[in-house]
Coordinates of C-alpha atoms in Angstrom, one line a residue:
M4 CA 126.7 17.5 203.1
T5 CA 124.2 20.1 202.0
R6 CA 124.9 23.8 202.1
P7 CA 122.8 26.3 204.2
I8 CA 119.7 27.6 202.5
S9 CA 119.3 31.3 202.2
R10 CA 116.4 33.5 201.1
R11 CA 118.1 34.2 197.8
S12 CA 118.9 30.6 197.1
L13 CA 115.5 29.1 197.2
C14 CA 111.8 29.9 196.5
R15 CA 110.3 29.6 199.9
G16 CA 106.8 28.2 200.4
L17 CA 107.0 26.0 197.3
A18 CA 103.5 25.4 196.1
L19 CA 102.1 23.7 193.0
L20 CA 98.9 25.7 193.1
P21 CA 97.3 28.1 190.6
V22 CA 99.0 31.5 190.3
G23 CA 97.4 33.9 192.8
A24 CA 96.1 31.2 195.1
A25 CA 97.2 30.6 198.7
F26 CA 100.5 28.9 198.9
V27 CA 101.5 26.0 201.2
A28 CA 105.1 25.2 202.0
Q29 CA 106.5 21.9 200.9
P30 CA 108.7 20.7 203.8
A31 CA 112.2 19.5 203.3
R32 CA 112.2 20.4 199.5
A33 CA 114.1 23.4 198.2
F34 CA 116.1 24.9 195.4
F35 CA 119.9 25.1 195.8
E36 CA 122.1 27.5 193.9
R37 CA 123.7 24.6 192.0
D38 CA 120.2 23.9 190.5
A39 CA 119.5 27.6 189.7
Y40 CA 119.7 29.5 186.4
D41 CA 118.7 32.9 185.3
V42 CA 116.5 31.5 182.6
I43 CA 115.0 28.0 182.1
V44 CA 113.7 27.2 178.7
V45 CA 111.3 24.2 178.2
G46 CA 111.4 22.7 174.7
A47 CA 114.4 22.7 172.3
G48 CA 112.8 23.4 168.9
G49 CA 113.2 26.6 167.0
A50 CA 111.5 28.7 169.6
G51 CA 113.3 27.3 172.6
L52 CA 116.7 27.5 171.0
A53 CA 116.1 31.1 169.9
A54 CA 115.0 32.0 173.4
A55 CA 117.9 30.3 175.1
L56 CA 120.5 31.8 172.7
T57 CA 119.1 35.3 173.0
A58 CA 119.2 35.1 176.8
A59 CA 122.7 33.8 176.8
E60 CA 123.8 36.5 174.3
G61 CA 122.7 39.0 177.0
G62 CA 124.8 37.3 179.7
A63 CA 122.2 35.1 181.4
S64 CA 122.9 31.6 182.6
V65 CA 120.5 29.3 180.8
L66 CA 119.2 25.8 181.1
L67 CA 117.4 24.4 178.0
I68 CA 115.5 21.2 178.6
E69 CA 113.9 18.8 176.1
K70 CA 111.8 15.7 177.0
M71 CA 112.7 13.9 173.7
P72 CA 116.0 12.1 173.2
A73 CA 117.0 14.6 170.6
I74 CA 116.4 18.4 170.1
G75 CA 114.6 19.9 167.1
G76 CA 110.9 19.5 167.7
N77 CA 108.5 20.4 164.8
T78 CA 111.1 22.8 163.4
L79 CA 113.2 19.9 162.3
R80 CA 110.2 18.4 160.5
A81 CA 108.9 21.6 158.9
S82 CA 109.4 22.5 155.2
G83 CA 111.8 25.2 156.5
L84 CA 110.4 28.4 155.0
F85 CA 110.6 31.6 157.0
N86 CA 108.1 34.3 156.2
A87 CA 109.2 37.9 156.3
A88 CA 108.5 41.0 154.2
D89 CA 111.9 41.5 152.6
P90 CA 112.2 44.3 149.9
E91 CA 115.8 43.3 149.2
R92 CA 114.8 39.9 147.9
Q93 CA 111.2 40.6 146.8
R94 CA 111.5 43.8 144.7
P95 CA 113.8 42.3 142.1
M96 CA 111.2 39.6 141.6
G97 CA 108.5 42.2 141.1
I98 CA 106.8 41.4 144.4
E99 CA 105.4 44.2 146.6
D100 CA 105.3 43.4 150.3
S101 CA 105.5 45.1 153.6
P102 CA 105.0 44.3 157.3
E103 CA 101.6 46.0 157.1
W104 CA 100.5 43.8 154.2
H105 CA 101.7 40.7 156.1
Y106 CA 99.7 41.9 159.2
E107 CA 96.6 42.5 157.2
Q108 CA 96.8 39.0 155.6
M109 CA 97.4 37.3 158.9
M110 CA 94.4 39.0 160.5
A111 CA 92.1 38.2 157.6
S112 CA 93.4 34.6 157.3
G113 CA 92.9 34.0 161.0
R114 CA 89.4 35.5 160.9
H115 CA 90.5 38.3 163.2
K116 CA 90.8 35.9 166.1
A117 CA 94.5 36.7 166.8
T118 CA 95.6 39.6 169.1
P119 CA 96.4 42.6 166.8
E120 CA 99.3 43.9 168.9
V121 CA 100.9 40.4 169.0
V122 CA 100.5 40.0 165.2
R123 CA 102.0 43.4 164.6
R124 CA 105.0 42.7 166.8
F125 CA 105.6 39.5 164.9
V126 CA 105.5 41.0 161.4
T127 CA 107.6 43.9 162.5
E128 CA 110.3 41.7 164.1
A129 CA 110.3 38.9 161.5
L130 CA 112.8 40.5 159.1
P131 CA 115.2 41.6 161.9
T132 CA 115.0 38.0 163.2
L133 CA 115.8 36.6 159.7
H134 CA 118.9 39.0 159.6
W135 CA 119.9 37.7 163.0
L136 CA 119.7 34.2 161.7
E137 CA 121.8 35.1 158.7
S138 CA 124.4 36.7 161.0
L139 CA 124.7 33.4 162.9
G140 CA 125.3 31.5 159.7
V141 CA 121.9 30.4 158.3
R142 CA 121.9 30.9 154.5
F143 CA 118.8 31.4 152.4
L144 CA 118.1 31.4 148.7
P145 CA 118.1 34.8 147.0
S146 CA 114.5 34.6 146.0
T147 CA 111.3 34.0 148.0
V148 CA 108.7 31.3 147.3
T149 CA 105.0 30.5 148.0
T150 CA 104.4 27.2 149.8
W151 CA 101.0 25.5 150.5
G152 CA 98.7 28.0 152.0
A153 CA 101.3 30.8 152.1
E154 CA 99.0 33.3 150.4
W155 CA 102.0 35.5 149.4
P156 CA 105.5 34.8 148.1
R157 CA 107.5 35.8 151.2
G158 CA 108.9 32.4 152.2
H159 CA 112.7 32.4 152.6
K160 CA 114.1 29.0 151.9
P161 CA 117.3 27.8 153.7
L162 CA 120.0 26.2 151.7
Q163 CA 120.0 23.2 154.1
P164 CA 117.0 20.8 153.9
R165 CA 113.8 21.5 155.9
G166 CA 114.4 23.0 159.3
Q167 CA 117.9 21.6 159.7
A168 CA 119.7 24.9 159.3
Y169 CA 117.8 26.5 162.2
I170 CA 118.5 23.7 164.6
R171 CA 122.1 23.2 163.7
V172 CA 123.1 26.8 163.8
L173 CA 121.1 27.8 166.9
S174 CA 122.1 24.8 168.9
A175 CA 125.8 25.2 168.0
E176 CA 125.7 28.8 169.0
C177 CA 123.9 27.9 172.2
I178 CA 126.6 25.5 173.1
R179 CA 129.3 28.2 172.3
R180 CA 127.5 30.6 174.5
G181 CA 127.4 28.2 177.5
V182 CA 123.8 27.2 177.4
R183 CA 123.3 23.9 179.2
I184 CA 121.2 21.6 177.1
R185 CA 119.6 18.5 178.7
T186 CA 117.5 16.0 176.7
R187 CA 115.2 13.4 178.2
L188 CA 114.1 15.9 180.9
A189 CA 110.3 16.6 180.9
M190 CA 108.8 19.5 182.8
T191 CA 106.0 18.3 185.0
R192 CA 105.1 21.3 187.2
L193 CA 105.6 25.1 187.4
V194 CA 106.7 26.3 190.7
T195 CA 105.4 29.6 192.0
E196 CA 105.9 31.9 194.9
N197 CA 103.7 34.9 195.7
G198 CA 102.2 34.8 192.2
R199 CA 105.6 34.6 190.5
V200 CA 106.9 31.6 188.6
C201 CA 110.3 30.9 190.1
G202 CA 111.1 27.4 188.7
I203 CA 110.0 24.0 187.5
E204 CA 109.8 20.4 188.5
A205 CA 111.1 18.1 185.8
R206 CA 111.2 14.3 185.5
D207 CA 114.5 12.8 184.4
L208 CA 113.6 10.3 181.6
S209 CA 117.1 8.9 181.1
P210 CA 117.2 5.1 181.6
E211 CA 119.6 5.3 184.5
S212 CA 117.7 8.0 186.4
G213 CA 114.8 5.9 187.9
N214 CA 112.4 8.7 186.8
A215 CA 113.9 11.1 189.4
I216 CA 112.2 14.4 189.9
L217 CA 114.4 17.5 189.7
R218 CA 113.5 20.9 191.1
L219 CA 115.1 23.7 189.2
R220 CA 115.0 27.4 190.0
A221 CA 114.8 30.2 187.5
R222 CA 116.0 33.5 188.9
R223 CA 114.5 35.6 186.1
A224 CA 112.0 33.6 184.0
V225 CA 110.8 30.3 182.7
V226 CA 110.2 30.2 179.0
L227 CA 107.6 27.6 177.7
A228 CA 108.5 26.6 174.2
A229 CA 107.4 23.0 174.2
G230 CA 105.2 23.1 171.1
G231 CA 101.5 22.3 170.6
F232 CA 99.5 19.1 171.0
G233 CA 99.2 17.9 167.4
A234 CA 100.7 14.5 168.3
N235 CA 98.1 13.9 171.1
A236 CA 95.3 12.2 169.2
K237 CA 93.0 12.2 172.3
L238 CA 93.4 15.9 172.9
V239 CA 93.0 16.7 169.2
A240 CA 89.8 14.7 169.1
E241 CA 88.5 16.4 172.3
H242 CA 88.7 19.8 170.6
R243 CA 88.0 18.7 167.1
P244 CA 86.0 15.4 166.9
D245 CA 85.9 15.7 163.1
L246 CA 89.7 15.2 163.0
R247 CA 89.6 12.0 165.0
N248 CA 90.8 9.7 162.2
I249 CA 93.3 12.1 160.6
P250 CA 97.0 11.2 160.9
S251 CA 99.5 13.6 162.4
D252 CA 102.8 14.8 161.0
N253 CA 104.0 16.2 164.3
N254 CA 107.1 15.4 166.3
P255 CA 106.0 12.6 168.8
G256 CA 106.8 15.0 171.7
N257 CA 104.1 17.5 170.7
T258 CA 101.6 16.2 173.2
G259 CA 100.6 19.3 175.1
E260 CA 101.5 18.5 178.7
V261 CA 103.4 21.7 179.3
M262 CA 100.5 23.8 177.9
L263 CA 98.1 21.9 180.2
E264 CA 100.3 22.5 183.2
A265 CA 100.5 26.2 182.5
M266 CA 96.7 26.3 182.2
R267 CA 96.4 24.4 185.5
A268 CA 98.7 27.0 187.1
G269 CA 96.3 29.8 186.0
A270 CA 97.5 30.7 182.5
A271 CA 94.8 31.8 180.0
S272 CA 94.3 29.8 176.8
T273 CA 92.4 30.5 173.6
G274 CA 91.5 28.8 170.3
L275 CA 92.2 25.2 171.2
A276 CA 89.8 24.1 168.5
Y277 CA 91.9 25.9 165.8
I278 CA 93.7 22.9 164.4
Q279 CA 95.3 23.0 160.9
C280 CA 95.7 20.2 158.4
V281 CA 98.0 19.9 155.4
P282 CA 98.9 17.2 152.9
G283 CA 101.1 14.5 154.5
A284 CA 101.4 10.7 154.9
P285 CA 98.9 7.9 155.6
F286 CA 98.9 6.2 159.0
G287 CA 102.1 4.3 159.6
R288 CA 104.2 5.9 156.9
P289 CA 107.5 7.4 158.4
F290 CA 107.9 9.9 155.6
Q291 CA 105.8 12.3 153.5
V292 CA 105.5 12.8 149.8
R293 CA 104.9 16.5 149.4
L294 CA 104.6 17.8 145.9
D295 CA 102.9 21.0 147.1
L296 CA 106.0 22.8 148.6
D297 CA 105.8 25.4 145.8
A298 CA 102.2 26.3 145.1
G299 CA 103.2 27.9 141.8
R300 CA 104.2 24.6 140.3
I301 CA 101.3 22.4 141.1
V302 CA 97.6 21.7 140.2
M303 CA 95.3 19.8 142.5
V304 CA 92.6 17.7 140.8
D305 CA 89.8 15.4 141.9
A306 CA 89.0 11.9 140.8
R307 CA 87.6 13.3 137.5
G308 CA 90.8 15.1 136.8
R309 CA 89.4 18.6 137.4
R310 CA 90.8 21.4 139.4
F311 CA 88.4 22.4 142.2
V312 CA 90.3 25.2 144.1
D313 CA 93.1 27.7 143.5
E314 CA 96.2 26.1 145.2
D315 CA 97.4 29.4 146.6
Q316 CA 94.4 29.8 148.9
S317 CA 94.6 29.7 152.7
R318 CA 95.3 26.4 154.4
D319 CA 91.9 26.2 156.0
V320 CA 90.2 26.8 152.6
L321 CA 92.4 24.2 150.9
A322 CA 91.8 21.6 153.7
Q323 CA 88.0 22.1 153.6
A324 CA 88.1 21.8 149.8
V325 CA 90.0 18.5 150.1
L326 CA 87.7 17.2 152.9
R327 CA 84.7 17.6 150.6
H328 CA 86.0 14.7 148.5
P329 CA 86.3 11.0 149.5
I330 CA 89.6 10.2 151.2
G331 CA 92.3 9.5 148.8
S332 CA 90.5 10.8 145.7
V333 CA 92.4 14.1 145.4
F334 CA 95.7 14.2 143.5
M335 CA 98.6 16.7 143.4
I336 CA 100.2 17.0 139.9
T337 CA 103.5 18.5 139.0
D338 CA 106.5 17.9 136.7
N339 CA 110.1 16.8 137.1
A340 CA 111.5 20.4 137.1
S341 CA 109.5 21.0 140.3
V342 CA 110.7 17.8 142.0
N343 CA 114.3 18.7 141.1
A344 CA 113.9 22.1 142.7
M345 CA 113.1 20.5 146.1
D346 CA 115.5 20.2 148.9
L347 CA 117.3 16.9 149.1
V348 CA 115.2 15.5 152.0
S349 CA 111.9 16.3 150.3
R350 CA 113.1 14.9 146.9
K351 CA 114.4 11.7 148.6
D352 CA 110.9 11.2 150.1
V353 CA 109.2 11.7 146.8
Y354 CA 111.4 9.0 145.3
R355 CA 110.7 6.7 148.3
G356 CA 107.0 7.3 147.5
L357 CA 107.5 5.5 144.2
Q358 CA 108.2 2.3 146.2
T359 CA 105.2 2.7 148.5
K360 CA 102.9 3.9 145.7
D361 CA 102.4 7.2 147.5
A362 CA 103.7 8.8 144.3
V363 CA 103.6 7.8 140.6
R364 CA 105.3 9.2 137.6
A365 CA 105.1 8.8 133.8
D366 CA 106.6 10.3 130.7
T367 CA 103.3 11.7 129.5
L368 CA 100.3 13.2 131.3
E369 CA 98.1 10.5 129.6
A370 CA 100.2 7.7 131.0
L371 CA 100.3 9.4 134.4
A372 CA 96.5 9.7 134.4
V373 CA 96.1 6.0 133.6
T374 CA 98.5 4.9 136.4
A375 CA 96.7 7.2 138.9
G376 CA 93.2 6.2 137.7
I377 CA 92.3 9.7 136.5
P378 CA 90.5 10.4 133.2
P379 CA 93.4 11.3 130.8
D380 CA 91.6 14.0 128.7
A381 CA 90.4 15.8 131.8
L382 CA 93.8 15.8 133.4
R383 CA 95.5 17.1 130.3
A384 CA 92.8 19.9 130.0
S385 CA 93.4 20.9 133.6
V386 CA 97.2 21.1 133.1
E387 CA 96.9 23.0 129.8
A388 CA 94.5 25.5 131.5
F389 CA 97.0 26.0 134.3
N390 CA 99.8 26.5 131.8
R391 CA 97.8 29.2 130.0
E392 CA 97.4 30.9 133.4
V393 CA 101.2 30.9 133.7
G394 CA 101.7 32.5 130.4
Q395 CA 98.8 35.0 130.8
R396 CA 99.5 35.6 134.5
T397 CA 95.9 35.1 135.4
G398 CA 94.2 33.1 138.2
K399 CA 96.6 32.3 141.0
C400 CA 99.5 33.1 138.6
G401 CA 98.4 36.7 138.8
R402 CA 99.1 36.6 142.5
I403 CA 102.1 34.3 142.9
T404 CA 105.1 33.2 140.8
C405 CA 104.1 30.2 138.7
R406 CA 106.0 27.9 136.3
P407 CA 104.4 25.6 133.7
I408 CA 104.0 21.9 134.3
A409 CA 105.9 20.9 131.2
E410 CA 109.0 18.9 131.9
P411 CA 108.6 15.1 131.8
P412 CA 108.4 12.8 133.6
F413 CA 105.2 14.0 135.3
W414 CA 104.4 13.3 138.9
A415 CA 101.2 12.7 140.9
S416 CA 100.5 11.9 144.6
R417 CA 97.3 11.3 146.5
V418 CA 96.5 14.0 149.0
I419 CA 96.2 12.6 152.5
L420 CA 95.6 15.3 155.1
N421 CA 97.5 15.3 158.3
V422 CA 97.1 17.3 161.5
H423 CA 99.9 19.8 161.1
T424 CA 99.6 22.4 163.8
T425 CA 97.5 23.4 166.7
M426 CA 97.1 27.2 166.7
G427 CA 95.4 27.5 170.0
G428 CA 97.3 27.7 173.3
L429 CA 98.5 30.1 175.9
V430 CA 97.7 33.8 175.6
I431 CA 100.7 36.1 175.4
T432 CA 101.6 39.8 175.2
P433 CA 103.7 41.3 172.4
D434 CA 106.6 40.7 174.8
A435 CA 105.9 37.0 175.0
Q436 CA 104.6 37.3 178.6
V437 CA 101.9 34.8 179.6
L438 CA 98.6 36.2 180.8
D439 CA 96.4 34.7 183.4
K440 CA 92.6 34.2 183.1
A441 CA 92.0 37.8 184.3
G442 CA 94.3 39.2 181.6
R443 CA 97.1 39.9 184.0
I444 CA 100.8 39.2 183.3
I445 CA 102.1 36.2 185.2
P446 CA 105.5 37.3 186.5
G447 CA 108.4 35.1 185.5
L448 CA 106.5 33.2 182.8
L449 CA 107.0 33.6 179.1
A450 CA 106.0 31.5 176.1
A451 CA 106.9 31.2 172.4
G452 CA 106.1 29.1 169.4
E453 CA 103.3 26.6 168.9
I454 CA 102.4 26.5 172.6
T455 CA 100.9 30.0 172.2
G456 CA 97.4 30.6 171.0
N457 CA 96.8 34.2 170.0
V458 CA 99.3 34.7 167.2
H459 CA 97.5 33.2 164.2
G460 CA 93.8 32.9 165.0
E461 CA 91.8 30.3 163.1
N462 CA 94.4 29.8 160.4
R463 CA 98.1 29.9 160.1
I464 CA 99.6 31.2 156.9
G465 CA 102.1 28.7 155.3
G466 CA 105.6 29.7 156.2
N467 CA 104.6 31.6 159.3
G468 CA 105.3 28.6 161.7
I469 CA 109.1 28.8 161.9
A470 CA 109.1 32.6 161.6
D471 CA 106.7 32.8 164.6
A472 CA 108.7 30.3 166.6
V473 CA 112.1 31.9 166.1
T474 CA 110.8 35.5 166.3
F475 CA 108.9 35.1 169.5
G476 CA 111.6 32.9 170.9
R477 CA 114.0 35.7 170.4
I478 CA 111.5 38.2 171.9
A479 CA 111.0 35.9 174.9
G480 CA 114.8 35.8 175.4
Q481 CA 114.9 39.6 175.3
T482 CA 112.1 39.9 177.8
A483 CA 113.7 37.4 180.1
L484 CA 116.8 39.6 180.3
K485 CA 114.7 42.5 181.4
T486 CA 112.8 40.5 184.0
P487 CA 114.0 41.4 187.6
R488 CA 115.7 38.6 189.5
G489 CA 113.4 36.9 191.9

């Protein structure tokens, strides 16, 4: 027996039409209070978990949905670094940094295609967000590092491998705070009333559901945190035909349907052609050999054994430099001390690479060169030149912390670029509110993480991904708490 429907217990005149359009009621379909929450968050990676937890901390009832069988998204696959200007850690290392410098680097690296106010909000809130994570139990190393394309040593490395610390801590705290988490539930539609987003339609993908459609009401806001579209080869090729044959390192769920639905419902988008590549794995390989996680401990050489770019450059510059060489002809070189400094998951993958020939090692640089098919004299000269830079603090070692490549055995891996992140997406305000095509705020609709498109511009600085996701996830949760009930 169904309960009576009141004005407050449903969004009348349900319509799946663009925001601001005329709405047509859908007969015999409504939201009931048992299917209503203050906040609904779509996507359970770092951004979604941070948004859900922040809203729950403020007393909101929260539903967090994830279309995949498990939570984590791209955050779980990431290297794990969190960028923030942090004098407490950086000054003892002799590193000068500030939110203003972080802002200037982001704007320049993104070719000034990001929204300045949004970038400034991010760099200002990154350190408080890191402190929030620490208060919840995430532990970071006492020093900062520079990863591939980071451009400055402000990357905070968690003690747990990759992105595990963020997902474990945030999800546990969500559960403790009463957030309802449902996996295998995929958002298919935004539901609007009088220009306001008031809920979603979602398809239940669990085997026993029969693909049932659920209609869920959000009294305050819907937060879109479903990631980008890096795992959607067709959509990537549509916006970047030159990347048609490049593998992806994304979570399989990063296919962009939620972003496309928001655009269909009237949300503005930007920069969909801004797609970033980093070293990864060849097609069909379920793991990556990444020797580049600390840019101060590697050299990258071509088939002749010669360095052709400073390895601390921006990711787009590095990718373009690699793409100028035949596929598979560029190598990353490091030593055993660098491999031993990696987190356990990354180190395990490097050793797995010995079995698949994605990595090679040898007791001498000459033997390494022979195994990799690189001219031995040229490789030794490149490594010796780098080691001189370390000692003299010149070249990239005048900008970032470097250590010599000196401890045998020595390691090499072929650089195979992967589609890593899609930097285009929905346009947001500094408060994570989604804008429509006329530049107006869409009431009740927020977004955070890789689904957004005006945070990074043409290039994302290495280490900014998780920091962006969690920081704007937290901001979205705070904004949702301030949103009047609909």
